């Protein structure tokens, strides 16, 4: 529960998690059956509900939470999808947050919404091939920013649904960039 993941056409990565909280990264070979295997590189912190993006050769994870009491993260880390053994610092997100949506292309990763310690409608991006911090991209149309779902193609990212706080209805709004 609450893991981050990404893949290329050969290998899929799964990292972190919240039940139980974890810093382990595992991989699967997409073309064959079998159990996940340890990448032998761990996230720098035990956390779940991270933002996860990928380009053809690089996976980037960021943000996240370790609960109770909540410790929120703004760090970004990356791993080369085809290798095992090294996860490195990528940069930082402008604020601590978790459980938002993501979209990525071959050149850019986008983080949308999230929580930590307040709800946000902020959209930020990073350039996948270079290291560095996120940059402001714009805003979502609503602030229902946790428990939402995202997907992307090579040219468009979508995010929908979401939850703000008790007593507020879940959102049925879908935004795209």
PDB file of C-alpha atoms in Angstrom:
ATOM      1  CA  UNK A   1       0.000   0.000   0.000  1.00  0.00           C
ATOM      2  CA  UNK A   2       1.235   3.497  -0.771  1.00  0.00           C
ATOM      3  CA  UNK A   3       4.189   2.422  -2.932  1.00  0.00           C
ATOM      4  CA  UNK A   4       5.799   4.360  -5.791  1.00  0.00           C
ATOM      5  CA  UNK A   5       6.586   2.713  -9.096  1.00  0.00           C
ATOM      6  CA  UNK A   6       7.741   3.090 -12.669  1.00  0.00           C
ATOM      7  CA  UNK A   7       8.955   1.019 -15.577  1.00  0.00           C
ATOM      8  CA  UNK A   8      10.545   0.945 -18.969  1.00  0.00           C
ATOM      9  CA  UNK A   9       9.762  -1.724 -21.571  1.00  0.00           C
ATOM     10  CA  UNK A  10      11.943  -4.299 -19.778  1.00  0.00           C
ATOM     11  CA  UNK A  11      11.874  -3.736 -16.019  1.00  0.00           C
ATOM     12  CA  UNK A  12       9.373  -2.454 -13.453  1.00  0.00           C
ATOM     13  CA  UNK A  13      10.360  -0.897 -10.118  1.00  0.00           C
ATOM     14  CA  UNK A  14       8.344  -0.728  -6.902  1.00  0.00           C
ATOM     15  CA  UNK A  15       9.618   1.207  -3.888  1.00  0.00           C
ATOM     16  CA  UNK A  16       8.673   2.301  -0.416  1.00  0.00           C
ATOM     17  CA  UNK A  17       5.247   1.676   1.019  1.00  0.00           C
ATOM     18  CA  UNK A  18       3.038   2.340   3.998  1.00  0.00           C
ATOM     19  CA  UNK A  19       1.772  -1.034   5.176  1.00  0.00           C
ATOM     20  CA  UNK A  20       4.303  -1.587   6.623  1.00  0.00           C
ATOM     21  CA  UNK A  21       6.369   1.558   6.001  1.00  0.00           C
ATOM     22  CA  UNK A  22       9.435   0.639   3.956  1.00  0.00           C
ATOM     23  CA  UNK A  23      12.478   1.980   2.139  1.00  0.00           C
ATOM     24  CA  UNK A  24      13.050  -1.145   0.005  1.00  0.00           C
ATOM     25  CA  UNK A  25      13.083  -0.984  -3.820  1.00  0.00           C
ATOM     26  CA  UNK A  26      12.297  -4.139  -5.796  1.00  0.00           C
ATOM     27  CA  UNK A  27      12.142  -4.934  -9.502  1.00  0.00           C
ATOM     28  CA  UNK A  28      10.343  -7.338 -11.813  1.00  0.00           C
ATOM     29  CA  UNK A  29      11.300  -8.375 -15.338  1.00  0.00           C
ATOM     30  CA  UNK A  30       8.154  -7.577 -17.307  1.00  0.00           C
ATOM     31  CA  UNK A  31       8.605 -10.291 -19.965  1.00  0.00           C
ATOM     32  CA  UNK A  32       8.873 -13.182 -17.497  1.00  0.00           C
ATOM     33  CA  UNK A  33       6.881 -14.611 -14.625  1.00  0.00           C
ATOM     34  CA  UNK A  34       8.367 -14.531 -11.158  1.00  0.00           C
ATOM     35  CA  UNK A  35       8.570 -12.770  -7.846  1.00  0.00           C
ATOM     36  CA  UNK A  36       9.992  -9.297  -7.309  1.00  0.00           C
ATOM     37  CA  UNK A  37      13.696  -9.097  -6.497  1.00  0.00           C
ATOM     38  CA  UNK A  38      15.552  -6.595  -4.316  1.00  0.00           C
ATOM     39  CA  UNK A  39      17.371  -3.877  -6.287  1.00  0.00           C
ATOM     40  CA  UNK A  40      20.025  -3.729  -3.508  1.00  0.00           C
ATOM     41  CA  UNK A  41      19.510   0.032  -3.244  1.00  0.00           C
ATOM     42  CA  UNK A  42      17.171   1.493  -0.647  1.00  0.00           C
ATOM     43  CA  UNK A  43      15.405   4.826  -0.461  1.00  0.00           C
ATOM     44  CA  UNK A  44      17.176   7.240   1.869  1.00  0.00           C
ATOM     45  CA  UNK A  45      14.173   7.215   4.247  1.00  0.00           C
ATOM     46  CA  UNK A  46      11.404   4.826   5.234  1.00  0.00           C
ATOM     47  CA  UNK A  47       8.256   6.314   3.656  1.00  0.00           C
ATOM     48  CA  UNK A  48       5.131   5.757   1.601  1.00  0.00           C
ATOM     49  CA  UNK A  49       2.716   7.628  -0.683  1.00  0.00           C
ATOM     50  CA  UNK A  50       5.526   9.094  -2.793  1.00  0.00           C
ATOM     51  CA  UNK A  51       5.398  10.795  -6.166  1.00  0.00           C
ATOM     52  CA  UNK A  52       6.901   8.468  -8.810  1.00  0.00           C
ATOM     53  CA  UNK A  53       7.899   9.358 -12.384  1.00  0.00           C
ATOM     54  CA  UNK A  54       9.999   7.730 -15.065  1.00  0.00           C
ATOM     55  CA  UNK A  55      11.809   8.417 -18.292  1.00  0.00           C
ATOM     56  CA  UNK A  56      13.162   5.666 -20.532  1.00  0.00           C
ATOM     57  CA  UNK A  57      16.179   4.950 -18.327  1.00  0.00           C
ATOM     58  CA  UNK A  58      15.578   6.808 -15.053  1.00  0.00           C
ATOM     59  CA  UNK A  59      13.019   6.478 -12.286  1.00  0.00           C
ATOM     60  CA  UNK A  60      12.487   9.402  -9.902  1.00  0.00           C
ATOM     61  CA  UNK A  61      10.623   9.277  -6.588  1.00  0.00           C
ATOM     62  CA  UNK A  62       9.972  12.159  -4.260  1.00  0.00           C
ATOM     63  CA  UNK A  63       8.087  13.441  -1.305  1.00  0.00           C
ATOM     64  CA  UNK A  64       6.360  10.913   0.900  1.00  0.00           C
ATOM     65  CA  UNK A  65       5.314  10.461   4.502  1.00  0.00           C
ATOM     66  CA  UNK A  66       6.341   8.297   7.435  1.00  0.00           C
ATOM     67  CA  UNK A  67       3.499   8.093   9.873  1.00  0.00           C
ATOM     68  CA  UNK A  68       2.715   8.487  13.205  1.00  0.00           C
ATOM     69  CA  UNK A  69       3.419  11.167  14.033  1.00  0.00           C
ATOM     70  CA  UNK A  70       3.760  12.330  10.436  1.00  0.00           C
ATOM     71  CA  UNK A  71       7.189  13.063   9.024  1.00  0.00           C
ATOM     72  CA  UNK A  72       6.825  14.669   5.593  1.00  0.00           C
ATOM     73  CA  UNK A  73       9.528  14.713   2.904  1.00  0.00           C
ATOM     74  CA  UNK A  74      10.414  17.008  -0.005  1.00  0.00           C
ATOM     75  CA  UNK A  75      13.463  15.114  -1.291  1.00  0.00           C
ATOM     76  CA  UNK A  76      13.767  13.649  -4.797  1.00  0.00           C
ATOM     77  CA  UNK A  77      15.825  10.517  -5.510  1.00  0.00           C
ATOM     78  CA  UNK A  78      16.563   8.634  -8.718  1.00  0.00           C
ATOM     79  CA  UNK A  79      17.669   5.226  -9.890  1.00  0.00           C
ATOM     80  CA  UNK A  80      18.689   3.934 -13.322  1.00  0.00           C
ATOM     81  CA  UNK A  81      15.927   1.417 -14.066  1.00  0.00           C
ATOM     82  CA  UNK A  82      18.146  -1.226 -15.728  1.00  0.00           C
ATOM     83  CA  UNK A  83      20.770  -1.368 -12.970  1.00  0.00           C
ATOM     84  CA  UNK A  84      20.817  -2.496  -9.374  1.00  0.00           C
ATOM     85  CA  UNK A  85      22.715  -1.001  -6.526  1.00  0.00           C
ATOM     86  CA  UNK A  86      22.548   2.811  -6.506  1.00  0.00           C
ATOM     87  CA  UNK A  87      19.915   5.392  -5.621  1.00  0.00           C
ATOM     88  CA  UNK A  88      21.088   8.999  -5.685  1.00  0.00           C
ATOM     89  CA  UNK A  89      19.904  12.460  -4.693  1.00  0.00           C
ATOM     90  CA  UNK A  90      18.072  14.271  -7.513  1.00  0.00           C
ATOM     91  CA  UNK A  91      16.988  17.530  -5.830  1.00  0.00           C
ATOM     92  CA  UNK A  92      13.994  18.806  -3.852  1.00  0.00           C
ATOM     93  CA  UNK A  93      10.293  19.529  -4.248  1.00  0.00           C
ATOM     94  CA  UNK A  94       9.428  23.120  -3.210  1.00  0.00           C
ATOM     95  CA  UNK A  95       7.338  21.871  -0.248  1.00  0.00           C
ATOM     96  CA  UNK A  96       6.958  18.692   1.783  1.00  0.00           C
ATOM     97  CA  UNK A  97       4.065  16.650   0.429  1.00  0.00           C
ATOM     98  CA  UNK A  98       2.740  13.226  -0.473  1.00  0.00           C
ATOM     99  CA  UNK A  99      -0.138  11.333  -2.125  1.00  0.00           C
ATOM    100  CA  UNK A 100      -0.633  13.524  -5.173  1.00  0.00           C
ATOM    101  CA  UNK A 101      -0.580  12.648  -8.857  1.00  0.00           C
ATOM    102  CA  UNK A 102       2.230  12.410 -11.398  1.00  0.00           C
ATOM    103  CA  UNK A 103       2.772  12.399 -15.128  1.00  0.00           C
ATOM    104  CA  UNK A 104       5.987  11.994 -17.101  1.00  0.00           C
ATOM    105  CA  UNK A 105       7.332  12.052 -20.612  1.00  0.00           C
ATOM    106  CA  UNK A 106      10.776  11.216 -21.956  1.00  0.00           C
ATOM    107  CA  UNK A 107      11.992  14.653 -20.841  1.00  0.00           C
ATOM    108  CA  UNK A 108       9.809  15.962 -18.007  1.00  0.00           C
ATOM    109  CA  UNK A 109       8.224  14.720 -14.766  1.00  0.00           C
ATOM    110  CA  UNK A 110       5.243  16.538 -13.249  1.00  0.00           C
ATOM    111  CA  UNK A 111       3.970  16.420  -9.645  1.00  0.00           C
ATOM    112  CA  UNK A 112       0.358  17.471  -9.062  1.00  0.00           C
ATOM    113  CA  UNK A 113      -1.394  18.299  -5.784  1.00  0.00           C
ATOM    114  CA  UNK A 114      -0.847  16.407  -2.561  1.00  0.00           C
ATOM    115  CA  UNK A 115      -0.868  16.924   1.180  1.00  0.00           C
ATOM    116  CA  UNK A 116       1.745  17.597   3.834  1.00  0.00           C
ATOM    117  CA  UNK A 117       0.973  19.216   6.158  1.00  0.00           C
ATOM    118  CA  UNK A 118      -1.764  21.075   4.212  1.00  0.00           C
ATOM    119  CA  UNK A 119      -3.665  20.363   1.000  1.00  0.00           C
ATOM    120  CA  UNK A 120      -2.242  21.932  -2.147  1.00  0.00           C
ATOM    121  CA  UNK A 121      -3.255  22.389  -5.778  1.00  0.00           C
ATOM    122  CA  UNK A 122       0.310  23.208  -6.896  1.00  0.00           C
ATOM    123  CA  UNK A 123       1.768  21.601 -10.040  1.00  0.00           C
ATOM    124  CA  UNK A 124       5.571  21.426 -10.384  1.00  0.00           C
ATOM    125  CA  UNK A 125       7.905  19.869 -12.936  1.00  0.00           C
ATOM    126  CA  UNK A 126      11.447  18.568 -13.187  1.00  0.00           C
ATOM    127  CA  UNK A 127      13.691  17.757 -16.143  1.00  0.00           C
ATOM    128  CA  UNK A 128      14.338  13.999 -16.035  1.00  0.00           C
ATOM    129  CA  UNK A 129      17.810  14.047 -17.642  1.00  0.00           C
ATOM    130  CA  UNK A 130      19.324  16.632 -15.289  1.00  0.00           C
ATOM    131  CA  UNK A 131      19.502  16.870 -11.532  1.00  0.00           C
ATOM    132  CA  UNK A 132      17.791  19.727  -9.722  1.00  0.00           C
ATOM    133  CA  UNK A 133      14.785  21.027  -7.866  1.00  0.00           C
ATOM    134  CA  UNK A 134      11.213  21.212  -9.114  1.00  0.00           C
ATOM    135  CA  UNK A 135       9.929  24.379 -10.828  1.00  0.00           C
ATOM    136  CA  UNK A 136       6.406  25.850 -10.671  1.00  0.00           C
ATOM    137  CA  UNK A 137       4.196  24.678 -13.557  1.00  0.00           C
ATOM    138  CA  UNK A 138       0.770  26.045 -12.533  1.00  0.00           C
ATOM    139  CA  UNK A 139      -2.208  24.977 -10.405  1.00  0.00           C
ATOM    140  CA  UNK A 140      -4.919  22.323 -10.451  1.00  0.00           C
ATOM    141  CA  UNK A 141      -8.481  23.661 -10.763  1.00  0.00           C
ATOM    142  CA  UNK A 142      -9.433  22.294  -7.336  1.00  0.00           C
ATOM    143  CA  UNK A 143      -7.720  21.477  -4.086  1.00  0.00           C
ATOM    144  CA  UNK A 144      -9.034  17.909  -3.707  1.00  0.00           C
ATOM    145  CA  UNK A 145      -5.487  16.698  -3.730  1.00  0.00           C
ATOM    146  CA  UNK A 146      -5.153  13.372  -1.922  1.00  0.00           C
ATOM    147  CA  UNK A 147      -6.537   9.997  -2.850  1.00  0.00           C
ATOM    148  CA  UNK A 148      -6.658  11.082  -6.472  1.00  0.00           C
ATOM    149  CA  UNK A 149      -5.515   9.159  -9.504  1.00  0.00           C
ATOM    150  CA  UNK A 150      -3.328  10.159 -12.415  1.00  0.00           C
ATOM    151  CA  UNK A 151      -2.243   8.778 -15.772  1.00  0.00           C
ATOM    152  CA  UNK A 152      -0.320  10.053 -18.762  1.00  0.00           C
ATOM    153  CA  UNK A 153       0.572   9.561 -22.393  1.00  0.00           C
ATOM    154  CA  UNK A 154       3.634  10.983 -24.134  1.00  0.00           C
ATOM    155  CA  UNK A 155       1.918  14.374 -24.436  1.00  0.00           C
ATOM    156  CA  UNK A 156      -0.827  14.653 -21.800  1.00  0.00           C
ATOM    157  CA  UNK A 157      -1.192  14.111 -18.060  1.00  0.00           C
ATOM    158  CA  UNK A 158      -4.563  13.715 -16.322  1.00  0.00           C
ATOM    159  CA  UNK A 159      -5.504  13.727 -12.645  1.00  0.00           C
ATOM    160  CA  UNK A 160      -8.928  13.141 -11.151  1.00  0.00           C
ATOM    161  CA  UNK A 161     -10.874  12.566  -7.992  1.00  0.00           C
ATOM    162  CA  UNK A 162      -9.470  13.472  -4.636  1.00  0.00           C
ATOM    163  CA  UNK A 163     -10.321  14.203  -1.043  1.00  0.00           C
ATOM    164  CA  UNK A 164      -9.849  17.309   1.102  1.00  0.00           C
ATOM    165  CA  UNK A 165     -11.018  16.561   4.654  1.00  0.00           C
ATOM    166  CA  UNK A 166     -13.844  14.915   6.608  1.00  0.00           C
ATOM    167  CA  UNK A 167     -17.214  16.319   5.736  1.00  0.00           C
ATOM    168  CA  UNK A 168     -16.128  17.340   2.235  1.00  0.00           C
ATOM    169  CA  UNK A 169     -17.352  15.212  -0.655  1.00  0.00           C
ATOM    170  CA  UNK A 170     -14.885  13.426  -2.866  1.00  0.00           C
ATOM    171  CA  UNK A 171     -14.212  15.278  -6.099  1.00  0.00           C
ATOM    172  CA  UNK A 172     -15.377  14.083  -9.518  1.00  0.00           C
ATOM    173  CA  UNK A 173     -13.250  16.693 -11.346  1.00  0.00           C
ATOM    174  CA  UNK A 174     -10.639  15.597 -13.903  1.00  0.00           C
ATOM    175  CA  UNK A 175      -7.886  18.063 -14.889  1.00  0.00           C
ATOM    176  CA  UNK A 176      -5.376  17.680 -17.712  1.00  0.00           C
ATOM    177  CA  UNK A 177      -2.111  19.275 -18.731  1.00  0.00           C
TER     178      UNK A 177
END
